[in-house]
């Protein structure tokens, strides 16, 4: 099994990017991209050490994906480590490590998922690129509010 690391710079302040990652009303908007829905009633997402989280992702065809995990490290607004899986009945979990670094009004986000399934890197990169495009649109909306 391999790891996947993605780095992307967002032209927004670190605290705003942190809020988009850790506040449920923003997470629900960008998690999964703009083609899916995360219904508020399925979302339990509070970035606190040791707290479990869950969310349902509803695909355009109505298929539901049940996501679960736990927050392992929370160092606001610099670092998150959480587990994640779309197989809630399985004990197997991937880890997401997300680091936030502000430079001159922009924020570099470095996210590492480990492990990733064999042969899944290309699909994951494409999926996360779409998630992050939607995250950037949510950040634009947040900044304008």
PDB file of C-alpha atoms in Angstrom:
ATOM      1  CA  UNK A   1       0.000   0.000   0.000  1.00  0.00           C
ATOM      2  CA  UNK A   2       1.165   3.491  -0.804  1.00  0.00           C
ATOM      3  CA  UNK A   3       0.611   7.018   0.453  1.00  0.00           C
ATOM      4  CA  UNK A   4      -0.839   9.936  -1.484  1.00  0.00           C
ATOM      5  CA  UNK A   5       0.302  13.513  -0.846  1.00  0.00           C
ATOM      6  CA  UNK A   6      -1.340  16.531  -2.439  1.00  0.00           C
ATOM      7  CA  UNK A   7      -0.255  20.138  -1.917  1.00  0.00           C
ATOM      8  CA  UNK A   8      -2.378  23.064  -3.020  1.00  0.00           C
ATOM      9  CA  UNK A   9      -2.172  26.772  -2.300  1.00  0.00           C
ATOM     10  CA  UNK A  10      -5.385  28.685  -1.719  1.00  0.00           C
ATOM     11  CA  UNK A  11      -5.348  32.509  -2.010  1.00  0.00           C
ATOM     12  CA  UNK A  12      -6.996  32.942   1.382  1.00  0.00           C
ATOM     13  CA  UNK A  13      -5.919  33.434   4.989  1.00  0.00           C
ATOM     14  CA  UNK A  14      -5.040  30.341   6.985  1.00  0.00           C
ATOM     15  CA  UNK A  15      -7.851  30.779   9.510  1.00  0.00           C
ATOM     16  CA  UNK A  16     -10.458  30.923   6.735  1.00  0.00           C
ATOM     17  CA  UNK A  17      -9.085  27.739   5.149  1.00  0.00           C
ATOM     18  CA  UNK A  18      -9.003  26.069   8.581  1.00  0.00           C
ATOM     19  CA  UNK A  19     -12.650  27.028   9.127  1.00  0.00           C
ATOM     20  CA  UNK A  20     -13.625  25.565   5.752  1.00  0.00           C
ATOM     21  CA  UNK A  21     -12.025  22.262   6.804  1.00  0.00           C
ATOM     22  CA  UNK A  22     -13.326  22.157  10.364  1.00  0.00           C
ATOM     23  CA  UNK A  23     -16.746  23.815  10.462  1.00  0.00           C
ATOM     24  CA  UNK A  24     -19.482  21.390   9.417  1.00  0.00           C
ATOM     25  CA  UNK A  25     -21.530  23.918   7.446  1.00  0.00           C
ATOM     26  CA  UNK A  26     -18.529  24.523   5.142  1.00  0.00           C
ATOM     27  CA  UNK A  27     -17.182  20.954   5.106  1.00  0.00           C
ATOM     28  CA  UNK A  28     -20.584  19.734   3.867  1.00  0.00           C
ATOM     29  CA  UNK A  29     -20.384  22.096   0.882  1.00  0.00           C
ATOM     30  CA  UNK A  30     -17.037  20.963  -0.513  1.00  0.00           C
ATOM     31  CA  UNK A  31     -16.660  17.354   0.707  1.00  0.00           C
ATOM     32  CA  UNK A  32     -17.280  15.245  -2.364  1.00  0.00           C
ATOM     33  CA  UNK A  33     -17.253  18.145  -4.787  1.00  0.00           C
ATOM     34  CA  UNK A  34     -20.091  20.125  -6.291  1.00  0.00           C
ATOM     35  CA  UNK A  35     -21.853  17.132  -7.863  1.00  0.00           C
ATOM     36  CA  UNK A  36     -22.809  15.490  -4.559  1.00  0.00           C
ATOM     37  CA  UNK A  37     -24.827  16.428  -1.499  1.00  0.00           C
ATOM     38  CA  UNK A  38     -23.927  15.939   2.144  1.00  0.00           C
ATOM     39  CA  UNK A  39     -27.297  16.232   3.913  1.00  0.00           C
ATOM     40  CA  UNK A  40     -27.031  18.172   7.182  1.00  0.00           C
ATOM     41  CA  UNK A  41     -28.958  15.488   9.064  1.00  0.00           C
ATOM     42  CA  UNK A  42     -26.264  12.911   8.219  1.00  0.00           C
ATOM     43  CA  UNK A  43     -23.342  15.106   9.223  1.00  0.00           C
ATOM     44  CA  UNK A  44     -21.697  14.843  12.635  1.00  0.00           C
ATOM     45  CA  UNK A  45     -18.396  16.657  12.192  1.00  0.00           C
ATOM     46  CA  UNK A  46     -16.784  18.525  15.081  1.00  0.00           C
ATOM     47  CA  UNK A  47     -12.990  18.819  14.917  1.00  0.00           C
ATOM     48  CA  UNK A  48     -12.156  17.843  18.499  1.00  0.00           C
ATOM     49  CA  UNK A  49      -9.475  15.437  19.658  1.00  0.00           C
ATOM     50  CA  UNK A  50     -10.824  11.895  19.970  1.00  0.00           C
ATOM     51  CA  UNK A  51     -14.219  12.736  18.535  1.00  0.00           C
ATOM     52  CA  UNK A  52     -15.776  10.488  15.906  1.00  0.00           C
ATOM     53  CA  UNK A  53     -17.223  12.000  12.755  1.00  0.00           C
ATOM     54  CA  UNK A  54     -19.619  10.788  10.075  1.00  0.00           C
ATOM     55  CA  UNK A  55     -21.186  12.043   6.878  1.00  0.00           C
ATOM     56  CA  UNK A  56     -23.302  10.627   4.092  1.00  0.00           C
ATOM     57  CA  UNK A  57     -22.405  11.601   0.560  1.00  0.00           C
ATOM     58  CA  UNK A  58     -25.335  11.381  -1.866  1.00  0.00           C
ATOM     59  CA  UNK A  59     -24.223  10.913  -5.473  1.00  0.00           C
ATOM     60  CA  UNK A  60     -26.190  12.285  -8.446  1.00  0.00           C
ATOM     61  CA  UNK A  61     -27.768   8.843  -9.046  1.00  0.00           C
ATOM     62  CA  UNK A  62     -28.996   8.689  -5.423  1.00  0.00           C
ATOM     63  CA  UNK A  63     -26.325   6.283  -4.203  1.00  0.00           C
ATOM     64  CA  UNK A  64     -25.279   6.985  -0.606  1.00  0.00           C
ATOM     65  CA  UNK A  65     -21.721   6.596   0.614  1.00  0.00           C
ATOM     66  CA  UNK A  66     -21.368   6.441   4.398  1.00  0.00           C
ATOM     67  CA  UNK A  67     -18.148   8.026   5.649  1.00  0.00           C
ATOM     68  CA  UNK A  68     -16.845   7.654   9.204  1.00  0.00           C
ATOM     69  CA  UNK A  69     -13.660   8.436  11.080  1.00  0.00           C
ATOM     70  CA  UNK A  70     -12.125   9.970  14.157  1.00  0.00           C
ATOM     71  CA  UNK A  71     -10.118  13.102  14.874  1.00  0.00           C
ATOM     72  CA  UNK A  72      -6.705  11.982  16.174  1.00  0.00           C
ATOM     73  CA  UNK A  73      -4.824  15.305  16.262  1.00  0.00           C
ATOM     74  CA  UNK A  74      -6.258  18.821  16.200  1.00  0.00           C
ATOM     75  CA  UNK A  75      -3.857  21.779  16.392  1.00  0.00           C
ATOM     76  CA  UNK A  76      -5.860  24.793  15.232  1.00  0.00           C
ATOM     77  CA  UNK A  77      -5.239  26.352  12.756  1.00  0.00           C
ATOM     78  CA  UNK A  78      -2.145  24.402  11.706  1.00  0.00           C
ATOM     79  CA  UNK A  79      -2.723  20.665  11.682  1.00  0.00           C
ATOM     80  CA  UNK A  80      -5.394  17.960  11.491  1.00  0.00           C
ATOM     81  CA  UNK A  81      -5.030  14.205  11.597  1.00  0.00           C
ATOM     82  CA  UNK A  82      -8.126  12.088  11.196  1.00  0.00           C
ATOM     83  CA  UNK A  83      -9.134   8.637  10.105  1.00  0.00           C
ATOM     84  CA  UNK A  84     -11.485   8.106   7.185  1.00  0.00           C
ATOM     85  CA  UNK A  85     -13.288   5.229   5.502  1.00  0.00           C
ATOM     86  CA  UNK A  86     -16.323   4.638   3.329  1.00  0.00           C
ATOM     87  CA  UNK A  87     -16.613   1.111   4.750  1.00  0.00           C
ATOM     88  CA  UNK A  88     -18.019   1.814   8.245  1.00  0.00           C
ATOM     89  CA  UNK A  89     -18.249  -1.872   9.216  1.00  0.00           C
ATOM     90  CA  UNK A  90     -14.582  -2.497   8.470  1.00  0.00           C
ATOM     91  CA  UNK A  91     -11.913  -1.847  11.100  1.00  0.00           C
ATOM     92  CA  UNK A  92      -9.557  -0.642   8.343  1.00  0.00           C
ATOM     93  CA  UNK A  93      -9.086   3.120   8.207  1.00  0.00           C
ATOM     94  CA  UNK A  94      -6.961   5.462   6.152  1.00  0.00           C
ATOM     95  CA  UNK A  95      -5.326   8.392   7.890  1.00  0.00           C
ATOM     96  CA  UNK A  96      -5.551  11.936   6.558  1.00  0.00           C
ATOM     97  CA  UNK A  97      -2.869  14.333   7.741  1.00  0.00           C
ATOM     98  CA  UNK A  98      -3.598  17.925   6.768  1.00  0.00           C
ATOM     99  CA  UNK A  99      -1.111  20.740   7.384  1.00  0.00           C
ATOM    100  CA  UNK A 100      -1.911  24.422   6.858  1.00  0.00           C
ATOM    101  CA  UNK A 101       0.851  27.024   6.335  1.00  0.00           C
ATOM    102  CA  UNK A 102       0.140  30.691   5.634  1.00  0.00           C
ATOM    103  CA  UNK A 103       2.467  32.653   3.376  1.00  0.00           C
ATOM    104  CA  UNK A 104       1.727  36.245   2.349  1.00  0.00           C
ATOM    105  CA  UNK A 105      -2.049  35.958   2.577  1.00  0.00           C
ATOM    106  CA  UNK A 106      -2.277  32.545   0.942  1.00  0.00           C
ATOM    107  CA  UNK A 107      -2.452  29.159   2.604  1.00  0.00           C
ATOM    108  CA  UNK A 108      -0.589  26.080   1.486  1.00  0.00           C
ATOM    109  CA  UNK A 109      -2.480  22.910   2.360  1.00  0.00           C
ATOM    110  CA  UNK A 110      -0.552  19.654   2.330  1.00  0.00           C
ATOM    111  CA  UNK A 111      -2.718  16.568   2.697  1.00  0.00           C
ATOM    112  CA  UNK A 112      -1.432  13.019   2.948  1.00  0.00           C
ATOM    113  CA  UNK A 113      -3.696   9.977   2.884  1.00  0.00           C
ATOM    114  CA  UNK A 114      -2.216   6.689   3.980  1.00  0.00           C
ATOM    115  CA  UNK A 115      -2.560   4.005   3.095  1.00  0.00           C
ATOM    116  CA  UNK A 116      -4.327   4.153  -0.226  1.00  0.00           C
ATOM    117  CA  UNK A 117      -5.530   1.061  -2.083  1.00  0.00           C
ATOM    118  CA  UNK A 118      -3.237  -0.401  -4.701  1.00  0.00           C
ATOM    119  CA  UNK A 119      -3.919   1.191  -8.090  1.00  0.00           C
ATOM    120  CA  UNK A 120      -6.121   3.970  -6.677  1.00  0.00           C
ATOM    121  CA  UNK A 121      -3.701   6.904  -6.896  1.00  0.00           C
ATOM    122  CA  UNK A 122      -4.894   8.383 -10.206  1.00  0.00           C
ATOM    123  CA  UNK A 123      -8.582   8.243  -9.254  1.00  0.00           C
ATOM    124  CA  UNK A 124      -7.872   9.693  -5.803  1.00  0.00           C
ATOM    125  CA  UNK A 125      -5.816  12.546  -7.260  1.00  0.00           C
ATOM    126  CA  UNK A 126      -8.617  13.373  -9.683  1.00  0.00           C
ATOM    127  CA  UNK A 127     -11.239  13.172  -6.931  1.00  0.00           C
ATOM    128  CA  UNK A 128      -9.281  15.347  -4.516  1.00  0.00           C
ATOM    129  CA  UNK A 129      -8.616  17.900  -7.275  1.00  0.00           C
ATOM    130  CA  UNK A 130     -12.390  18.200  -7.704  1.00  0.00           C
ATOM    131  CA  UNK A 131     -12.919  18.412  -3.907  1.00  0.00           C
ATOM    132  CA  UNK A 132     -10.307  21.174  -3.692  1.00  0.00           C
ATOM    133  CA  UNK A 133     -11.811  23.087  -6.632  1.00  0.00           C
ATOM    134  CA  UNK A 134     -15.122  23.050  -4.754  1.00  0.00           C
ATOM    135  CA  UNK A 135     -13.303  24.012  -1.534  1.00  0.00           C
ATOM    136  CA  UNK A 136     -11.817  27.031  -3.308  1.00  0.00           C
ATOM    137  CA  UNK A 137     -15.281  28.099  -4.492  1.00  0.00           C
ATOM    138  CA  UNK A 138     -16.554  27.765  -0.907  1.00  0.00           C
ATOM    139  CA  UNK A 139     -13.616  29.849   0.332  1.00  0.00           C
ATOM    140  CA  UNK A 140     -14.521  32.556  -2.205  1.00  0.00           C
ATOM    141  CA  UNK A 141     -18.096  32.525  -0.908  1.00  0.00           C
ATOM    142  CA  UNK A 142     -16.907  32.638   2.719  1.00  0.00           C
ATOM    143  CA  UNK A 143     -14.526  35.535   2.025  1.00  0.00           C
ATOM    144  CA  UNK A 144     -17.284  37.537   0.332  1.00  0.00           C
ATOM    145  CA  UNK A 145     -19.765  37.032   3.205  1.00  0.00           C
TER     146      UNK A 145
END
